[in-house]
PDB file of C-alpha atoms in Angstrom:
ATOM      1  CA  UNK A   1      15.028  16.228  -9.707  1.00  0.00           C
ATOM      2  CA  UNK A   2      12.808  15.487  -6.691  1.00  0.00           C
ATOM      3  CA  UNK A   3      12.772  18.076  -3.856  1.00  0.00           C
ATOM      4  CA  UNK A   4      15.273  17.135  -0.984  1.00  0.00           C
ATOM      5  CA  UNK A   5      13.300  15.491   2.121  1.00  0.00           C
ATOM      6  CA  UNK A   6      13.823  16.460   5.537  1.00  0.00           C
ATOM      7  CA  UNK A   7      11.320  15.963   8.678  1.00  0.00           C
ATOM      8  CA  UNK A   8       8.384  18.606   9.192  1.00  0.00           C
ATOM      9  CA  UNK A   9       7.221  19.909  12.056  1.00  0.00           C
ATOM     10  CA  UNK A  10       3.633  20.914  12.106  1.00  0.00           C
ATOM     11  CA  UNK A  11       1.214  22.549  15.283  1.00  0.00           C
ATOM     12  CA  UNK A  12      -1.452  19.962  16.140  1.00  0.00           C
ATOM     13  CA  UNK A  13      -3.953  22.450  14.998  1.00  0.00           C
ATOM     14  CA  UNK A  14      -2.155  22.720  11.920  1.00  0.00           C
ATOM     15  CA  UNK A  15      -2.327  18.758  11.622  1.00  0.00           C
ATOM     16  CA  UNK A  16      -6.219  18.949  12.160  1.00  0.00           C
ATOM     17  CA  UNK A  17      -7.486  21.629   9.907  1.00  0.00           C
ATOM     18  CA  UNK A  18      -4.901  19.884   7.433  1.00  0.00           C
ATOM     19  CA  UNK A  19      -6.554  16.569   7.535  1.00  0.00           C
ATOM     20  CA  UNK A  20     -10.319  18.026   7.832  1.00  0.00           C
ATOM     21  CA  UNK A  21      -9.136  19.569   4.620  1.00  0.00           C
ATOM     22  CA  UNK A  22      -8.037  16.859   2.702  1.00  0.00           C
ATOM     23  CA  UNK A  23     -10.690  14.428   4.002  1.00  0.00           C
ATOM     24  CA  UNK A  24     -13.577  16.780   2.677  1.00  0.00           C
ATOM     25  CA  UNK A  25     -11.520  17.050  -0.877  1.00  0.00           C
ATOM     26  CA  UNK A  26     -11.395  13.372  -0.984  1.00  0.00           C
ATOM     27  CA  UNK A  27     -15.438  13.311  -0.536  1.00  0.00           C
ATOM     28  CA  UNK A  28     -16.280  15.767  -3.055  1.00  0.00           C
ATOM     29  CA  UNK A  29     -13.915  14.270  -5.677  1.00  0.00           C
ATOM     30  CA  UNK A  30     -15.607  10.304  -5.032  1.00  0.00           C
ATOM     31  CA  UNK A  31     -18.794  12.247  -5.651  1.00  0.00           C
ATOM     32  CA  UNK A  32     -17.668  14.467  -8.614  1.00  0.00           C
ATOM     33  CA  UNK A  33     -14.753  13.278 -10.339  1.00  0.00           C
ATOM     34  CA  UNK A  34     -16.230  11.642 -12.746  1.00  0.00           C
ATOM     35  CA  UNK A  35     -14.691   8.122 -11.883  1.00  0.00           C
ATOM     36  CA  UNK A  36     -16.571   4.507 -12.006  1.00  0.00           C
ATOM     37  CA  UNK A  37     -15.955   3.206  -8.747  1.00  0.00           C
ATOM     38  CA  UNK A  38     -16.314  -0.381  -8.122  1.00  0.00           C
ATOM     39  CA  UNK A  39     -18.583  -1.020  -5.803  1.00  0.00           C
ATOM     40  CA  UNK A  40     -20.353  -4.833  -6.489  1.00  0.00           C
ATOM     41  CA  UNK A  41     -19.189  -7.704  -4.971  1.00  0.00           C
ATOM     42  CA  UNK A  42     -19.650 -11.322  -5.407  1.00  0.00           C
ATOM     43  CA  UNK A  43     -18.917 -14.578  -3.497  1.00  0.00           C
ATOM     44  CA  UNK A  44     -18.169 -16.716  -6.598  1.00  0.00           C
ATOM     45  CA  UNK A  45     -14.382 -16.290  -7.701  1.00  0.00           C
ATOM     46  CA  UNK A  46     -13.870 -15.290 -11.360  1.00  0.00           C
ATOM     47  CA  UNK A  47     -11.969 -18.728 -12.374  1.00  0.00           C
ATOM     48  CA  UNK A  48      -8.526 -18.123 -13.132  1.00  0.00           C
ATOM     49  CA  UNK A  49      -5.892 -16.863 -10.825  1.00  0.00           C
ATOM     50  CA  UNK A  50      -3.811 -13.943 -11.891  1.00  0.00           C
ATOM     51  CA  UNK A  51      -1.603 -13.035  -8.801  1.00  0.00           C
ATOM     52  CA  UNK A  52      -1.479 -14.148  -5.236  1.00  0.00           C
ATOM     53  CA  UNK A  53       0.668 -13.151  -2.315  1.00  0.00           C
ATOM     54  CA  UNK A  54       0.296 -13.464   1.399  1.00  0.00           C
ATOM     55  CA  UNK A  55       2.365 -11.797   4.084  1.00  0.00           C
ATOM     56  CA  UNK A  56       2.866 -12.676   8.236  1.00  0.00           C
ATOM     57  CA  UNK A  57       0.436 -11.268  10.521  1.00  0.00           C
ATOM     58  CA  UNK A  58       2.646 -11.420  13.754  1.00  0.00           C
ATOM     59  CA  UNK A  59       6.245  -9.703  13.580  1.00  0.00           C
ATOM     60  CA  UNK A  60       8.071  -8.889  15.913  1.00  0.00           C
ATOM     61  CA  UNK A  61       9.003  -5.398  15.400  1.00  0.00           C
ATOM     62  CA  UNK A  62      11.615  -3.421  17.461  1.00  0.00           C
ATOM     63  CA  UNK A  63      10.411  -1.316  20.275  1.00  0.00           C
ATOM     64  CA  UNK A  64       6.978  -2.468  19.281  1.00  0.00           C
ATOM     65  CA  UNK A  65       4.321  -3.572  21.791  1.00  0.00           C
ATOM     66  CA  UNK A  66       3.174  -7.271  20.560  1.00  0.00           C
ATOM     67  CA  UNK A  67      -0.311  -6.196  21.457  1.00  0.00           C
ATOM     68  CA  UNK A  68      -0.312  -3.941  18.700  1.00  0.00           C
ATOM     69  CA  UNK A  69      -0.049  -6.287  16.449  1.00  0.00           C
ATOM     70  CA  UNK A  70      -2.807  -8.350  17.961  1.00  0.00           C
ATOM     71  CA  UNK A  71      -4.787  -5.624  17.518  1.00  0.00           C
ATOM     72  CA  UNK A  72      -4.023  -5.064  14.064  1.00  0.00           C
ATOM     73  CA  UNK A  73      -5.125  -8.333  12.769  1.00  0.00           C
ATOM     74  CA  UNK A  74      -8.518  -7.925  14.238  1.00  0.00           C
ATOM     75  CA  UNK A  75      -8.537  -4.513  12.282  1.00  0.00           C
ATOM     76  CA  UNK A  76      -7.153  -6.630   9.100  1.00  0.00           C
ATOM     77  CA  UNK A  77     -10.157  -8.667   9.555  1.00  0.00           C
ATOM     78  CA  UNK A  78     -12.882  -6.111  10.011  1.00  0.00           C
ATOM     79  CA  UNK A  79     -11.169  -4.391   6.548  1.00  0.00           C
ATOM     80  CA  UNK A  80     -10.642  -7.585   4.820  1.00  0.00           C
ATOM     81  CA  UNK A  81     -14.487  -8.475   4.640  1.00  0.00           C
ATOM     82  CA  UNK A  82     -15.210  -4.821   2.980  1.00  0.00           C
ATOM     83  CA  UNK A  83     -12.966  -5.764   0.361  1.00  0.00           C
ATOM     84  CA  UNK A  84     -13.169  -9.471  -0.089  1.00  0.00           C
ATOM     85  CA  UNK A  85     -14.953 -10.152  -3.814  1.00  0.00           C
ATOM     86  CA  UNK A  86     -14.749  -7.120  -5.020  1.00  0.00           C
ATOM     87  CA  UNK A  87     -15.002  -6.974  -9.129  1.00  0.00           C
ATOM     88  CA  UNK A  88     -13.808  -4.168 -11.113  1.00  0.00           C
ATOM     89  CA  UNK A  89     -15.506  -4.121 -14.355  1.00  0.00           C
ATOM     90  CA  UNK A  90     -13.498  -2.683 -17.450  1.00  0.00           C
ATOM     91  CA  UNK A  91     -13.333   1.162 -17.243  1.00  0.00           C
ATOM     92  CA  UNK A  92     -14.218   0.816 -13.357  1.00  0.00           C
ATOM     93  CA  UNK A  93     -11.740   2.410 -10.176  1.00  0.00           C
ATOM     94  CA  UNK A  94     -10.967   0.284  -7.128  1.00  0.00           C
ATOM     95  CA  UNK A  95     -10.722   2.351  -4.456  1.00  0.00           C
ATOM     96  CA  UNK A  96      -9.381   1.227  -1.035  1.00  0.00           C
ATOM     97  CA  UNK A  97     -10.566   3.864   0.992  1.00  0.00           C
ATOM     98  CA  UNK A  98     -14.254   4.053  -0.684  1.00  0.00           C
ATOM     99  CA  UNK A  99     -14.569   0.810  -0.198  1.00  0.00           C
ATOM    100  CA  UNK A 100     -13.413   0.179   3.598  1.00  0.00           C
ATOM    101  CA  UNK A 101     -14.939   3.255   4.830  1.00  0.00           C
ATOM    102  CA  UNK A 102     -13.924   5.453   8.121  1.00  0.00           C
ATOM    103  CA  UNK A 103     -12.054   3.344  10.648  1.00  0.00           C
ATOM    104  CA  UNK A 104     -14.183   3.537  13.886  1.00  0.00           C
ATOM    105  CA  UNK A 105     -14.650   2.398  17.139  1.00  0.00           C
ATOM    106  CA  UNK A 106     -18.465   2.080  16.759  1.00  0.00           C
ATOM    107  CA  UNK A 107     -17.475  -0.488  13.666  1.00  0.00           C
ATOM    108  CA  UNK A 108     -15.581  -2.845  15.469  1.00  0.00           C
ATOM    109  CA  UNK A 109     -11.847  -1.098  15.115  1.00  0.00           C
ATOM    110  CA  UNK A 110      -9.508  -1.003  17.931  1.00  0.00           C
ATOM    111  CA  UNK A 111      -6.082   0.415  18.459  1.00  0.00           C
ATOM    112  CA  UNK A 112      -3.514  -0.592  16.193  1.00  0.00           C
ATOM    113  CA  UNK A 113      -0.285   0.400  15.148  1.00  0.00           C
ATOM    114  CA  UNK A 114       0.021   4.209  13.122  1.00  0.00           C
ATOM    115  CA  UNK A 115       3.515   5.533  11.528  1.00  0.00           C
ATOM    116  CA  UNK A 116       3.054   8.855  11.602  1.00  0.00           C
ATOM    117  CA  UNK A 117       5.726  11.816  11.053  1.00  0.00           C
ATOM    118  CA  UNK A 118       8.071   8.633  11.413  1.00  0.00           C
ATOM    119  CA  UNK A 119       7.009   7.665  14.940  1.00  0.00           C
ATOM    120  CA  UNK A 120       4.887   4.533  15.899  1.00  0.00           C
ATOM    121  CA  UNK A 121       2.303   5.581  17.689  1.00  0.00           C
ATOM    122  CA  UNK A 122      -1.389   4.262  17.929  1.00  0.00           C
ATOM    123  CA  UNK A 123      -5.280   5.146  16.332  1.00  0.00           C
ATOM    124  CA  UNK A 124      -7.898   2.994  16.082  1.00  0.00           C
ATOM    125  CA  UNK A 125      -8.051   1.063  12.624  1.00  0.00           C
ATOM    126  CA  UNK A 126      -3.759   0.917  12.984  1.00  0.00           C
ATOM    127  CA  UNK A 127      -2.212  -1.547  11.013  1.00  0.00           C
ATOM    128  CA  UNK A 128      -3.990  -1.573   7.732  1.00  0.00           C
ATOM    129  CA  UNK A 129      -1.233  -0.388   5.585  1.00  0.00           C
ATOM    130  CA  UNK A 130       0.079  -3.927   5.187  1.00  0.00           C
ATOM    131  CA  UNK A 131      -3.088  -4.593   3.504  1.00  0.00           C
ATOM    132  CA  UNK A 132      -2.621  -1.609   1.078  1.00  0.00           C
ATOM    133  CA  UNK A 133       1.127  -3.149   0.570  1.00  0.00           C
ATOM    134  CA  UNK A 134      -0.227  -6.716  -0.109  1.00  0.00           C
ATOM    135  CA  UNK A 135      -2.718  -5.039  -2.850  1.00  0.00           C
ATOM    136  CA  UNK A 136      -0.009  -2.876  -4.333  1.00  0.00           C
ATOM    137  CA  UNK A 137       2.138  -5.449  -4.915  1.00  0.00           C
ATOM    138  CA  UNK A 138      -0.186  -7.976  -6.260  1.00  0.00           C
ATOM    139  CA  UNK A 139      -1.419  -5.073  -8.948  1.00  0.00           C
ATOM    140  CA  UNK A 140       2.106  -5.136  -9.965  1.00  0.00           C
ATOM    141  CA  UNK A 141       1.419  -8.039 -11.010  1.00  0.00           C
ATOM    142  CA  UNK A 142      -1.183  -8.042 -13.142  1.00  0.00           C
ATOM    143  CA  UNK A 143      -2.525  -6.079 -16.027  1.00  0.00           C
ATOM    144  CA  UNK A 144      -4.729  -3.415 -13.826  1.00  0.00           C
ATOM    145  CA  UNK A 145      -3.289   0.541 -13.519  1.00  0.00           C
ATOM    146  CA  UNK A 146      -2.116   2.085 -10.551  1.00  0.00           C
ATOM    147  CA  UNK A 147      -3.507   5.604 -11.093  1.00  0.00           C
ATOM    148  CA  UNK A 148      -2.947   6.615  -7.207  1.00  0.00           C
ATOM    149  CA  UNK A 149      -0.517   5.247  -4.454  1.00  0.00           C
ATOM    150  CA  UNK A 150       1.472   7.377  -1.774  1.00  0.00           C
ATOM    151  CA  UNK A 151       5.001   5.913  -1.130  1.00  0.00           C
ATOM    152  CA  UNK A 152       6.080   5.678   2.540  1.00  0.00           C
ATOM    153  CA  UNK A 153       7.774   9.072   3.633  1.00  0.00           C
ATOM    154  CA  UNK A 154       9.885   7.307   6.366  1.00  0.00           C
ATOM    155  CA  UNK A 155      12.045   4.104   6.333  1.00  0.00           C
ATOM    156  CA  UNK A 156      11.439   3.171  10.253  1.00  0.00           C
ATOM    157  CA  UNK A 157      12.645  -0.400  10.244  1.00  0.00           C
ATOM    158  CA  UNK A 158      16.275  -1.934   9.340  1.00  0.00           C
ATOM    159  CA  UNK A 159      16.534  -4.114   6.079  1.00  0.00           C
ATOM    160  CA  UNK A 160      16.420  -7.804   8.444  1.00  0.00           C
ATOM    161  CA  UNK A 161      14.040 -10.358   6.337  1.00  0.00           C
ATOM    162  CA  UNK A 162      12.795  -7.789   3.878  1.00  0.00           C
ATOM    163  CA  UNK A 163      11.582 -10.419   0.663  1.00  0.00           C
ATOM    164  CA  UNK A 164      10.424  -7.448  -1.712  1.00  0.00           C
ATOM    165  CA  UNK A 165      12.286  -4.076  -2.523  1.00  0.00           C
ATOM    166  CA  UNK A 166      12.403  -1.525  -0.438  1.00  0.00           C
ATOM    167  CA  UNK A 167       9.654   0.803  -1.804  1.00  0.00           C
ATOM    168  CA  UNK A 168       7.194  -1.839  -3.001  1.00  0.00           C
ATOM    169  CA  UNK A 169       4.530  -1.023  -0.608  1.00  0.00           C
ATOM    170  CA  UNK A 170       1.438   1.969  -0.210  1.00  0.00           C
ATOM    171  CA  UNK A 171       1.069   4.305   2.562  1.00  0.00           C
ATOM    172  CA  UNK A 172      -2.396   4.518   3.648  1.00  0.00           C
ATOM    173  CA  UNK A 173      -4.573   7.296   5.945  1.00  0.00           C
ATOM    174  CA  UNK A 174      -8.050   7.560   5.705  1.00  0.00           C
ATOM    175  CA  UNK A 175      -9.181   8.643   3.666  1.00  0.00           C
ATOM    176  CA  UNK A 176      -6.888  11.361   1.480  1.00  0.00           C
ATOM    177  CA  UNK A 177      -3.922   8.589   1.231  1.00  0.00           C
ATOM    178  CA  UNK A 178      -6.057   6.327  -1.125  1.00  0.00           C
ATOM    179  CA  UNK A 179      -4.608   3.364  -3.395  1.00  0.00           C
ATOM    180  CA  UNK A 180      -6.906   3.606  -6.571  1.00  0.00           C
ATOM    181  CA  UNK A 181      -6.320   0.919  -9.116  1.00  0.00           C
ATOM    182  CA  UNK A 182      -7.955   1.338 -12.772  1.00  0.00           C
ATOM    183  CA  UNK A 183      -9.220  -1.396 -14.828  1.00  0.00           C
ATOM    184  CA  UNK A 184      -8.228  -0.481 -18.710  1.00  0.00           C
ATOM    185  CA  UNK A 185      -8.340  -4.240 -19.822  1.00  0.00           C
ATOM    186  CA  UNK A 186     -11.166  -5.459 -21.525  1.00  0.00           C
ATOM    187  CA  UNK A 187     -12.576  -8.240 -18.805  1.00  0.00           C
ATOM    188  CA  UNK A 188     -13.502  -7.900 -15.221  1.00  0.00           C
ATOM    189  CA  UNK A 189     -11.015  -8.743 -12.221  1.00  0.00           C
ATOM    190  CA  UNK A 190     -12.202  -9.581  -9.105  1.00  0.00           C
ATOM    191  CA  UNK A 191      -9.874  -8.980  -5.325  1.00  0.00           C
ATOM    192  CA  UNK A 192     -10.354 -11.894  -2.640  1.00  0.00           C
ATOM    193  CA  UNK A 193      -8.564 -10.859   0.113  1.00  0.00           C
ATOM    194  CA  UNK A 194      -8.983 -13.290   4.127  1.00  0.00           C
ATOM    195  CA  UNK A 195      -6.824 -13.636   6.927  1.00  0.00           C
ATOM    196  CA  UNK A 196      -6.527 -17.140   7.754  1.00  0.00           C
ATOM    197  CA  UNK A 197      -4.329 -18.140  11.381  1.00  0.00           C
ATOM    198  CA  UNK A 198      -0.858 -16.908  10.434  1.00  0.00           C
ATOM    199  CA  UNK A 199      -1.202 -14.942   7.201  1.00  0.00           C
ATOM    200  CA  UNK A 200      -2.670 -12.182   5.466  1.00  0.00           C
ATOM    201  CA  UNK A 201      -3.633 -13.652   1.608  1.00  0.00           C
ATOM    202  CA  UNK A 202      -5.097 -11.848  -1.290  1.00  0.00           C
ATOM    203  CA  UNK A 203      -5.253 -12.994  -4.794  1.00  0.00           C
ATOM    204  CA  UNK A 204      -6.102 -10.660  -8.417  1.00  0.00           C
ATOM    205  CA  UNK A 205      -8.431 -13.656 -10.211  1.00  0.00           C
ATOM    206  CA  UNK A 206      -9.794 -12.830 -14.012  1.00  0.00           C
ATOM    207  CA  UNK A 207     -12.072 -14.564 -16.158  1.00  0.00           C
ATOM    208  CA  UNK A 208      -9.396 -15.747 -18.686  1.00  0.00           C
ATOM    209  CA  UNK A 209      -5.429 -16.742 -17.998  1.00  0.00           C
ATOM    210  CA  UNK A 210      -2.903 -13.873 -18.292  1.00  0.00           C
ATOM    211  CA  UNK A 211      -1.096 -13.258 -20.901  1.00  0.00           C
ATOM    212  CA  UNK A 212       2.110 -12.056 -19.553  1.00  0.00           C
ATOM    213  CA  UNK A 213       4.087 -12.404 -16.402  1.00  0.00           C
ATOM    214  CA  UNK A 214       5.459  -9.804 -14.274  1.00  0.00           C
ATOM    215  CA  UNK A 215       8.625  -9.509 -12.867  1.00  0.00           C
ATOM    216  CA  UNK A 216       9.464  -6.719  -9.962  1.00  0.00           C
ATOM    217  CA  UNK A 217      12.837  -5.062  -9.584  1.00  0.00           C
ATOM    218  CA  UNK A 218      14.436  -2.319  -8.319  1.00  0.00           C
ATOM    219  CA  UNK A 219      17.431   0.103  -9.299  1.00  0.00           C
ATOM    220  CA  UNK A 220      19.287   3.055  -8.404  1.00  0.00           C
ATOM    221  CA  UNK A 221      19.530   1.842  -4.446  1.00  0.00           C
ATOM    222  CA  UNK A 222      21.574   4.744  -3.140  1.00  0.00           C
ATOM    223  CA  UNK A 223      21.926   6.395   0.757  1.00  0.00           C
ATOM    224  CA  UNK A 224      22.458  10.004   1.065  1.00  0.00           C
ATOM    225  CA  UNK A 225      22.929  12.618   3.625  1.00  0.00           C
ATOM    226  CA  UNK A 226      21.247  15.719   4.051  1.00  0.00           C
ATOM    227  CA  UNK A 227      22.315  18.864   5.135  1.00  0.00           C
ATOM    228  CA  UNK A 228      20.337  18.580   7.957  1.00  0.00           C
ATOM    229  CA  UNK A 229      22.507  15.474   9.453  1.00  0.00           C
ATOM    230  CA  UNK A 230      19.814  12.927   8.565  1.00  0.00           C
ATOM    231  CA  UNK A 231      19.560  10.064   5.840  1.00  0.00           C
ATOM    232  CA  UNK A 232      17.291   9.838   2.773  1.00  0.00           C
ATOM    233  CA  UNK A 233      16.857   6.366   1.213  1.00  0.00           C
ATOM    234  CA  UNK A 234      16.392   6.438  -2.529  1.00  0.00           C
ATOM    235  CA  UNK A 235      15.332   3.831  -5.407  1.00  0.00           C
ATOM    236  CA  UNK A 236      13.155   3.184  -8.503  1.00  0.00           C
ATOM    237  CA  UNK A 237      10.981   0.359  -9.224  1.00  0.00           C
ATOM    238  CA  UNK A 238      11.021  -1.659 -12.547  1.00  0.00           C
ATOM    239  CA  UNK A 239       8.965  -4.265 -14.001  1.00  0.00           C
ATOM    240  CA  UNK A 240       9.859  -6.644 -16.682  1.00  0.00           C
ATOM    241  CA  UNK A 241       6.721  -7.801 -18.805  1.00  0.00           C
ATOM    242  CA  UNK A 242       7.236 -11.380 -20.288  1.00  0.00           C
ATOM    243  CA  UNK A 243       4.953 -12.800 -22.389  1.00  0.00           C
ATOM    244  CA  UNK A 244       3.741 -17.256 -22.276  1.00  0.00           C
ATOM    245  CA  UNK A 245       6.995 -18.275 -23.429  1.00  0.00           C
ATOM    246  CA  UNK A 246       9.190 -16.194 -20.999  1.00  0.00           C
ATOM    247  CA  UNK A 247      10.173 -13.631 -24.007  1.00  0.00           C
ATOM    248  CA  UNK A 248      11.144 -10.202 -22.193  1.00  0.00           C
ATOM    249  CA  UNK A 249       8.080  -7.972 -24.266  1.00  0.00           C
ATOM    250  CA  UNK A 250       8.712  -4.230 -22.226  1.00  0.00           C
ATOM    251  CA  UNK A 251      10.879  -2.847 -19.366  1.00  0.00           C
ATOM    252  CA  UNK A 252       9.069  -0.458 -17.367  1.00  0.00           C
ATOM    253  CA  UNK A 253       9.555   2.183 -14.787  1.00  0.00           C
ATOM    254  CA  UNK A 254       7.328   1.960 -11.999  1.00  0.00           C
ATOM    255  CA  UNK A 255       7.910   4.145  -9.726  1.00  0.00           C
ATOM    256  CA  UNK A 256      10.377   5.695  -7.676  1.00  0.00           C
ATOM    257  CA  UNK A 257      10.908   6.457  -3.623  1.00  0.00           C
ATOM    258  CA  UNK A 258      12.361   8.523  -1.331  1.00  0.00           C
ATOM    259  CA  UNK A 259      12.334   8.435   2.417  1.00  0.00           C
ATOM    260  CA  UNK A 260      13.848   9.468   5.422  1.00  0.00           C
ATOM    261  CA  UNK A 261      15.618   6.795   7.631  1.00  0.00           C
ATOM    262  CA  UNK A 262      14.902   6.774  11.281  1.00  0.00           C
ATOM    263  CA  UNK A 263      17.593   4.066  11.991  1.00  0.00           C
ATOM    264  CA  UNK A 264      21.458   4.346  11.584  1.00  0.00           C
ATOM    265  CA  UNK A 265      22.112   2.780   7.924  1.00  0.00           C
ATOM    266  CA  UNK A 266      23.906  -0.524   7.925  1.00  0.00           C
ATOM    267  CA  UNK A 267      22.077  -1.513  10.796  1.00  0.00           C
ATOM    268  CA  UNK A 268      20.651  -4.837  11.019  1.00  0.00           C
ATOM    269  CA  UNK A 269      18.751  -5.046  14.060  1.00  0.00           C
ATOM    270  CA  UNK A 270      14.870  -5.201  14.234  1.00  0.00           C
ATOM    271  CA  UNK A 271      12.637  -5.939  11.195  1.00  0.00           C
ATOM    272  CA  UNK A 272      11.330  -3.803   8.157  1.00  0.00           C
ATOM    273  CA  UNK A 273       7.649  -4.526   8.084  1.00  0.00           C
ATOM    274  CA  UNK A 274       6.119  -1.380   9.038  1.00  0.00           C
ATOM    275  CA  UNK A 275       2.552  -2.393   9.247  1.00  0.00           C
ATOM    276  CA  UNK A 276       1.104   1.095  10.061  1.00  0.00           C
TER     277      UNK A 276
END
């Protein structure tokens, strides 16, 4: 039974030291963990397409400056080209965070969007954690491992146009909140990922066609409250894997989430993207 969530209050100078911390762990373990990290990249696509999926650049989120969002597609863009043709050789680790690098002003970043603790706020290289979603939720789709992925601690938006389950993203913070995806098939996949005028688009292409189909669900929706007068959302995530002919081959538990709601429940004002 997971640990009941309620909101944390940390010192600022707890916060740094914290993420100074974590940030020099991450370091040492891409230089000693032993992991293959994919690192080569090619312009030529790998010929057959395995999963794509593309998601709105410009929402209009509640309380939400639209210049933010602005902001964060120029941010997608600088990100995007770090990652775009990207192959992961059998036995290799994507890694998002290895790959993009620090965030900085001197790189072209600006402000963007951040959720942190719960609150929007802003840092430069905001907004990339719908680019972690997209990526998540392609992988779900396809034969590649998840071996890390951080679920969002906070619901902040209401339900309004959500098209995937709640819980089918990945938080993202450079560089300690990584998503790492392992290749354990036995042919390379390659990540294209651009941002054309309206849309952020990524597609998983292999060498050969897949051989199953994946189908993403969730269960065990639920709302409770906490002692503390707050709300915790809860759910699990399923896939069904199908093989050619549609034939349901394994039912399997993905993951589940929990997170605290900063919005009233049953309200339907505003939109769920959170993009931070």
């Amino acid at each position: 039974m997971s640990k009941p969530l309620k909101p944390i209050h940390r010192s600022r100078a707890r916060i740094y030291l914290g993420i100074k911390a974590y940030r020099l762990k991450r370091y040492c373990a891409w230089l000693f963990d032993g992991k293959r990290y994919a690192s080569h990249k090619q312009s030529d696509r790998l010929p057959q397409l395995a999963f794509t999926h593309r998601t709105p650049l410009l929402r209009q989120l509640k309380d939400v400056d639209m210049w933010l969002q602005h902001n964060k597609v120029i941010n997608l863009n600088m990100a995007a080209k770090q990652l775009n043709g990207v192959i992961i050789q059998p036995g290799e680790t994507f890694s998002y965070w290895r790959l993009i690098g620090s965030t900085t002003r001197r790189k072209g970043y600006v402000d963007g969007m951040v959720l942190f603790h719960g609150k929007v706020k802003t840092g430069v290289g905001g907004g990339l954690c719908q680019l972690s979603n997209l990526i998540y939720w392609m992988t779900l789709h396809t034969p590649l491992t998840v071996t890390e992925r951080y679920r969002h601690s906070y619901d902040v938006f209401p339900d309004a146009g959500r098209s995937q389950p709640f819980g089918s993203g990945a938080t993202c913070y450079y560089n300690y909140l990584d998503l790492q995806i392992r290749n354990e098939t036995l042919e390379p996949y390659q990540l294209t990922i651009h941002v054309s005028d309206t849309h952020l688009v990524g597609e998983w292409r292999a060498s050969s066609p897949n051989l199953h189909s994946y189908e993403i669900y969730e269960k065990s929706h639920r709302i409770t409250r906490e002692y503390w007068g707050g709300y915790v959302r809860h759910n699990e995530i399923h896939r069904r894997v199908k093989n050619r002919e549609g034939q349901l081959i394994r039912d399997e538990w993905v993951t589940d989430n929990h997170a605290i709601m900063m919005y009233e429940p049953l309200l339907t004002a505003g939109d769920n993207n959170s993009n931070g």
